[in-house]
PDB file of C-alpha atoms in Angstrom:
ATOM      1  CA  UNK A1266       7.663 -18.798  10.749  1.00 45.00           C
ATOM      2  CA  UNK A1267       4.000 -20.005  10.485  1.00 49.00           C
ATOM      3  CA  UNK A1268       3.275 -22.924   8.150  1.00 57.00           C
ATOM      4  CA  UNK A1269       0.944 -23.096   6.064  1.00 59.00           C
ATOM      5  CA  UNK A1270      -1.577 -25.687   4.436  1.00 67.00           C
ATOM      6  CA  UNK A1271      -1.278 -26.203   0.841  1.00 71.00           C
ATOM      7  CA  UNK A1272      -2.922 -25.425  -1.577  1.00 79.00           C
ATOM      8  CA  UNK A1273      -5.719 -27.857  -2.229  1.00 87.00           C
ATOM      9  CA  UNK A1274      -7.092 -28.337  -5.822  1.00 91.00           C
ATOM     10  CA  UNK A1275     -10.194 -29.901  -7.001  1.00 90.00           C
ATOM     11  CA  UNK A1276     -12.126 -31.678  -9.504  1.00 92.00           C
ATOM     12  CA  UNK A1277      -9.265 -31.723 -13.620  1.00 92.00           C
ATOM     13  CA  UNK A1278      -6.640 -29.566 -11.347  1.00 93.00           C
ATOM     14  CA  UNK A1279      -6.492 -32.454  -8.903  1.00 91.00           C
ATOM     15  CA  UNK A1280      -5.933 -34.791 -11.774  1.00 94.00           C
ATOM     16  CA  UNK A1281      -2.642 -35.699 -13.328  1.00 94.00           C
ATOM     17  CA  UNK A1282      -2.137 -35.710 -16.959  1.00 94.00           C
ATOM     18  CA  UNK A1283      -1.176 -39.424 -17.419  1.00 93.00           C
ATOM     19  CA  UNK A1284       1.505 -39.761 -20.356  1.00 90.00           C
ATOM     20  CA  UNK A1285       0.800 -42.039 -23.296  1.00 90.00           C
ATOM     21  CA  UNK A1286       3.637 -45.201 -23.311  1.00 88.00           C
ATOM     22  CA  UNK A1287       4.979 -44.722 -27.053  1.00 87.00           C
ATOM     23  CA  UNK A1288       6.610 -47.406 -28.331  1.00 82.00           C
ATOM     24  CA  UNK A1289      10.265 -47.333 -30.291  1.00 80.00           C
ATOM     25  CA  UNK A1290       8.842 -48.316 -33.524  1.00 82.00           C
ATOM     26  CA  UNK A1291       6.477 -44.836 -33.366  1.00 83.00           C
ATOM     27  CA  UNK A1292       6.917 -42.148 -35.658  1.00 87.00           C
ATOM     28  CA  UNK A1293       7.595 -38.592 -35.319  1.00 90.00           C
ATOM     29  CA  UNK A1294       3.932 -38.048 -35.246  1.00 92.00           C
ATOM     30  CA  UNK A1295       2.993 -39.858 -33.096  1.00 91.00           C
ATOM     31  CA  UNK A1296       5.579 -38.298 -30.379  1.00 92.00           C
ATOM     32  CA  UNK A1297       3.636 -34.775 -31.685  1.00 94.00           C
ATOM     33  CA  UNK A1298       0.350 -35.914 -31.295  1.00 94.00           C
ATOM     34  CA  UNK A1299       1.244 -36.551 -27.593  1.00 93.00           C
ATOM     35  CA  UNK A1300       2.921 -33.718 -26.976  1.00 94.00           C
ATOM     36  CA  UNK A1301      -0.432 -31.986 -28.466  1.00 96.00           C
ATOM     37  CA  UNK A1302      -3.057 -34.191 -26.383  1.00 96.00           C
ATOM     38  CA  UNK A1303      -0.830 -33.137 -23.374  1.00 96.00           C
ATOM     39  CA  UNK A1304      -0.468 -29.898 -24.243  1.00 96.00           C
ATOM     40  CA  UNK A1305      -4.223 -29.453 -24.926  1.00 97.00           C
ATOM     41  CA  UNK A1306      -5.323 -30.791 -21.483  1.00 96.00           C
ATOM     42  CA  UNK A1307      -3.124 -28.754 -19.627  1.00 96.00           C
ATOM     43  CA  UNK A1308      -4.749 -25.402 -21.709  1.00 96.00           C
ATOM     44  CA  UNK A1309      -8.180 -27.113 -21.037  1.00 96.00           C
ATOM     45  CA  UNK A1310      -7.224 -26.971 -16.955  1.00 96.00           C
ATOM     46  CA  UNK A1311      -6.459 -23.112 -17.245  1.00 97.00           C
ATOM     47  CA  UNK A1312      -9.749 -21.671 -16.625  1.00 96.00           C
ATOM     48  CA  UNK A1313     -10.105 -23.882 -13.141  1.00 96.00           C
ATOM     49  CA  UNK A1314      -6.555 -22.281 -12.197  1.00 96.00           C
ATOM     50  CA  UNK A1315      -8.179 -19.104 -12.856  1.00 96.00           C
ATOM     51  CA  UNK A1316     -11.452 -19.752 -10.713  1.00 95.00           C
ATOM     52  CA  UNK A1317      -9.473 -21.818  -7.763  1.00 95.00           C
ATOM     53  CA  UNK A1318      -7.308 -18.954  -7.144  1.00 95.00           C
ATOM     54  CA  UNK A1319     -10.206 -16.517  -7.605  1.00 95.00           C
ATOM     55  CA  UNK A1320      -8.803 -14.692 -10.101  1.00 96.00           C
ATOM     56  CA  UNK A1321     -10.711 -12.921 -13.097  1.00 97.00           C
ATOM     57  CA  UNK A1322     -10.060 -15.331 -16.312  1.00 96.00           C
ATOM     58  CA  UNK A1323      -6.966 -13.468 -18.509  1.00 96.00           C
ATOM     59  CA  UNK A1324      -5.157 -11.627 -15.512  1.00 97.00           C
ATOM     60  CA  UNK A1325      -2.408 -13.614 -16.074  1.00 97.00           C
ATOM     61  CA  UNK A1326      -0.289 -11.390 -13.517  1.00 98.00           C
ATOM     62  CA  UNK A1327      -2.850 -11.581 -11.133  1.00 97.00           C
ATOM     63  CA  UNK A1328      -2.813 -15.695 -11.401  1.00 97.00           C
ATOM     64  CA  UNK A1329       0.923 -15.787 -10.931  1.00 96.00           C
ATOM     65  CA  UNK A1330       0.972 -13.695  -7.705  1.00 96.00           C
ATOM     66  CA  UNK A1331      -1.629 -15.686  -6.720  1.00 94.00           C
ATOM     67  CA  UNK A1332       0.312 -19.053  -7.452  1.00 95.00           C
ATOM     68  CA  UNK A1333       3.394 -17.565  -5.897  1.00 94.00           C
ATOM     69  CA  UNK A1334       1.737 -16.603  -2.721  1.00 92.00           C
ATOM     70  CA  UNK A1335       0.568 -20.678  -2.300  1.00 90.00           C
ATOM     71  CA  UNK A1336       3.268 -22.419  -3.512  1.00 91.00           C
ATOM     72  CA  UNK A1337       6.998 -19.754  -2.870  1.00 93.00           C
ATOM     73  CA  UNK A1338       7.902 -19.013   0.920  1.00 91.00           C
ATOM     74  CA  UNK A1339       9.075 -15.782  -0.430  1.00 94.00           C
ATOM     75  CA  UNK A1340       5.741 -14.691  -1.304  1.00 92.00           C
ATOM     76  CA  UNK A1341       4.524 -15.482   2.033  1.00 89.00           C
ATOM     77  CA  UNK A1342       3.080 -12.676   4.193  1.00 88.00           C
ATOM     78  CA  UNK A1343       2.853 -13.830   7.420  1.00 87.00           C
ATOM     79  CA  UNK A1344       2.288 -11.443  10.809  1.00 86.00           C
ATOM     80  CA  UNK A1345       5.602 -10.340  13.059  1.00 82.00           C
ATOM     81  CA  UNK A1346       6.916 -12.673  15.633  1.00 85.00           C
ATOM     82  CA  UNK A1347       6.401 -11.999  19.038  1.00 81.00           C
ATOM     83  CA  UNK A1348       3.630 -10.327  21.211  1.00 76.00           C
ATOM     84  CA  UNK A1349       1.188  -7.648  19.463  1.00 74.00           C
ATOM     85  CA  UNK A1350       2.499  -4.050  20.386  1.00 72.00           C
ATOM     86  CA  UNK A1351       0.046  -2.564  22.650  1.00 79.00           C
ATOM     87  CA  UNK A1352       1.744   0.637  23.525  1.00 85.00           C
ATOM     88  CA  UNK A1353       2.134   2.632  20.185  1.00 87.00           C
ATOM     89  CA  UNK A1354       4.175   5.984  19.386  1.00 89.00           C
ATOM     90  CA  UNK A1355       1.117   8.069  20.063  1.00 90.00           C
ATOM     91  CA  UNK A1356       0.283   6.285  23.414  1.00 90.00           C
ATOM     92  CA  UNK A1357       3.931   6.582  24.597  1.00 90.00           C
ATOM     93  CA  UNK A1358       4.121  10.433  23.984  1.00 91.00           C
ATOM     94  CA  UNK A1359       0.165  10.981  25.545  1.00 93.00           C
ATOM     95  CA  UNK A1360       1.768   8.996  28.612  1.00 93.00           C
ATOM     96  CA  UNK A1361       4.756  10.965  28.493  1.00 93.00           C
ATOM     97  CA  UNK A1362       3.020  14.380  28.394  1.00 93.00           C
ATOM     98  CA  UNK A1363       0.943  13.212  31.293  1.00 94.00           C
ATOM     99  CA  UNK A1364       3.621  12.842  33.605  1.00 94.00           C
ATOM    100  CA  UNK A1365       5.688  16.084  32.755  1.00 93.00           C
ATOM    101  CA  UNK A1366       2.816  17.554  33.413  1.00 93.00           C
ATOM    102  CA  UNK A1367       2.682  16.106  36.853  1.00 92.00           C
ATOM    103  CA  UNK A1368       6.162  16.600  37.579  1.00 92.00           C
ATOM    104  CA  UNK A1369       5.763  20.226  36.358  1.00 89.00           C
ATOM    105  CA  UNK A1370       3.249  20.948  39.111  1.00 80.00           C
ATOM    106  CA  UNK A1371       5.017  19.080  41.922  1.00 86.00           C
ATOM    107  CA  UNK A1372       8.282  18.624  41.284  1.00 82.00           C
ATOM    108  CA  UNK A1373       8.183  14.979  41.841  1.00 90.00           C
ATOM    109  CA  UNK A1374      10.164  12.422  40.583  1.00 93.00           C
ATOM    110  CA  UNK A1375       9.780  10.484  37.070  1.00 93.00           C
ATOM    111  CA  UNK A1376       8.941   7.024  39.339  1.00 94.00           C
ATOM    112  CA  UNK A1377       6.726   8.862  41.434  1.00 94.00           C
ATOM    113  CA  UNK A1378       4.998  10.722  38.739  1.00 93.00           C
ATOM    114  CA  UNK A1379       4.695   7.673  36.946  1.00 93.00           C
ATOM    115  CA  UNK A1380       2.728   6.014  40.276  1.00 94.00           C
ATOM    116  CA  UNK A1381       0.114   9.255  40.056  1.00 93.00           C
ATOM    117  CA  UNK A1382      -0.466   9.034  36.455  1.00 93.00           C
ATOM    118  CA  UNK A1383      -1.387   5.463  36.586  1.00 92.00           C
ATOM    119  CA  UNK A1384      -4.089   6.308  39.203  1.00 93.00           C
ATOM    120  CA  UNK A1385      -5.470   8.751  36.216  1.00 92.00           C
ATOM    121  CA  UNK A1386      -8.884   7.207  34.880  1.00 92.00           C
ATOM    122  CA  UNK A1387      -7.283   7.717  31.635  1.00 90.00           C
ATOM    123  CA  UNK A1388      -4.231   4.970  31.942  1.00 91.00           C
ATOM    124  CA  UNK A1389      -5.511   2.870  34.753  1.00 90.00           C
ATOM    125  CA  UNK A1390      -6.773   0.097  32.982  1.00 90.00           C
ATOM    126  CA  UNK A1391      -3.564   0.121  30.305  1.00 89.00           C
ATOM    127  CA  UNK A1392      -1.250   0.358  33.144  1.00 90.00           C
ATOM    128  CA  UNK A1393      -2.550  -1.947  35.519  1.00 88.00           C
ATOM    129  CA  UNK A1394      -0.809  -4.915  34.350  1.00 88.00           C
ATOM    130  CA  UNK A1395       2.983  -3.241  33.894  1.00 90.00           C
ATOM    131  CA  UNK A1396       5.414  -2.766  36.353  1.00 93.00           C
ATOM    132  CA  UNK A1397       6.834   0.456  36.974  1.00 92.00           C
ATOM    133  CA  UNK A1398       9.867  -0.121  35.702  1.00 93.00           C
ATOM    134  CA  UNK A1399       8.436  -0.768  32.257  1.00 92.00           C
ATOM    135  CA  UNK A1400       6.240   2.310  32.603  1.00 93.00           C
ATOM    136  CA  UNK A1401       9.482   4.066  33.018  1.00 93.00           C
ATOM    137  CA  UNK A1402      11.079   2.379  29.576  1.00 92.00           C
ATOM    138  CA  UNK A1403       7.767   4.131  28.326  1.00 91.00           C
ATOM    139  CA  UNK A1404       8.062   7.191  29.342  1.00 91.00           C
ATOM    140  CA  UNK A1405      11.923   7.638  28.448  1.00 92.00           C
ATOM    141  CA  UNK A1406      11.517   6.020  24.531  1.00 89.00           C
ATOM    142  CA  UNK A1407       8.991   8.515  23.664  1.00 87.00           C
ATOM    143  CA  UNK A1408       9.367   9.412  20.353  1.00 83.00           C
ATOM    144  CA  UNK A1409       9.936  13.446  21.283  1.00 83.00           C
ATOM    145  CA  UNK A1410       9.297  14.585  17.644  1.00 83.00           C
ATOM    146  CA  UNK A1411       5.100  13.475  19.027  1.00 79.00           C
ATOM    147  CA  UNK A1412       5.747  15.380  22.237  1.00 74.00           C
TER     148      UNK A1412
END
């Protein structure tokens, strides 16, 4: 799985909220004016959540995808392992169609129909690479519904 950077935030977001020490002889409100003053930064940092996730100010579903998809792997979209698919369902059945065709008129052999087809201007520069063995795989896991 590709990882990713995190999530970097700027200017208040990249600023802690540093807790006032209150001491044991404090009374109840001063323990509620803290929790206020902390409170009220944390509402004050809301709009730069908004605008560092570039998110419209008030879509709070919106911001919470957009959170999730920095911060949860789960959220992640990330491309599919391996080597991009070059040969797709409609390229397997055009390839497929070619050589029946050729075997049609000669009555040659799947391999050997295989070797004509990729002489075609049409598939010589896609098949120039392969081997004939995976030109047969090809031909034979053609989706027939596309045939």
């Amino acid at each position: 799985m590709e990882k990713s950077k995190p999530f970097k935030y700027t200017g208040s977001l990249s600023k802690t909220i540093a807790q006032k020490r209150i001491g044991l002889l404090a009374g109840e409100d001063a323990y509620r004016a803290e929790a206020q003053r902390t409170t009220d930064e944390m509402f004050a940092k809301l709009p730069d959540l908004f605008k560092a996730h570039q998110v419209p100010e008030g879509n709070w579903v919106a911001l919470t995808l957009a959170l999730a998809k920095s911060h949860v792997p789960g959220f992640k979209v990330v491309k599919p392992a391996g080597r991009r698919t070059e040969w797709g369902i409609a390229d397997k059945a055009e390839f497929r169609l070619d050589v029946d065709i050729v075997i049609g008129d000669s009555k040659l052999s799947v391999v050997e129909a295989i070797k004509l087809v990729c002489r075609l201007d049409a598939w010589k520069e896609k098949t120039a690479p392969m081997k004939i063995s995976a030109l047969e795989q090809h031909y034979y896991r053609a989706d027939m519904r596309f045939i």
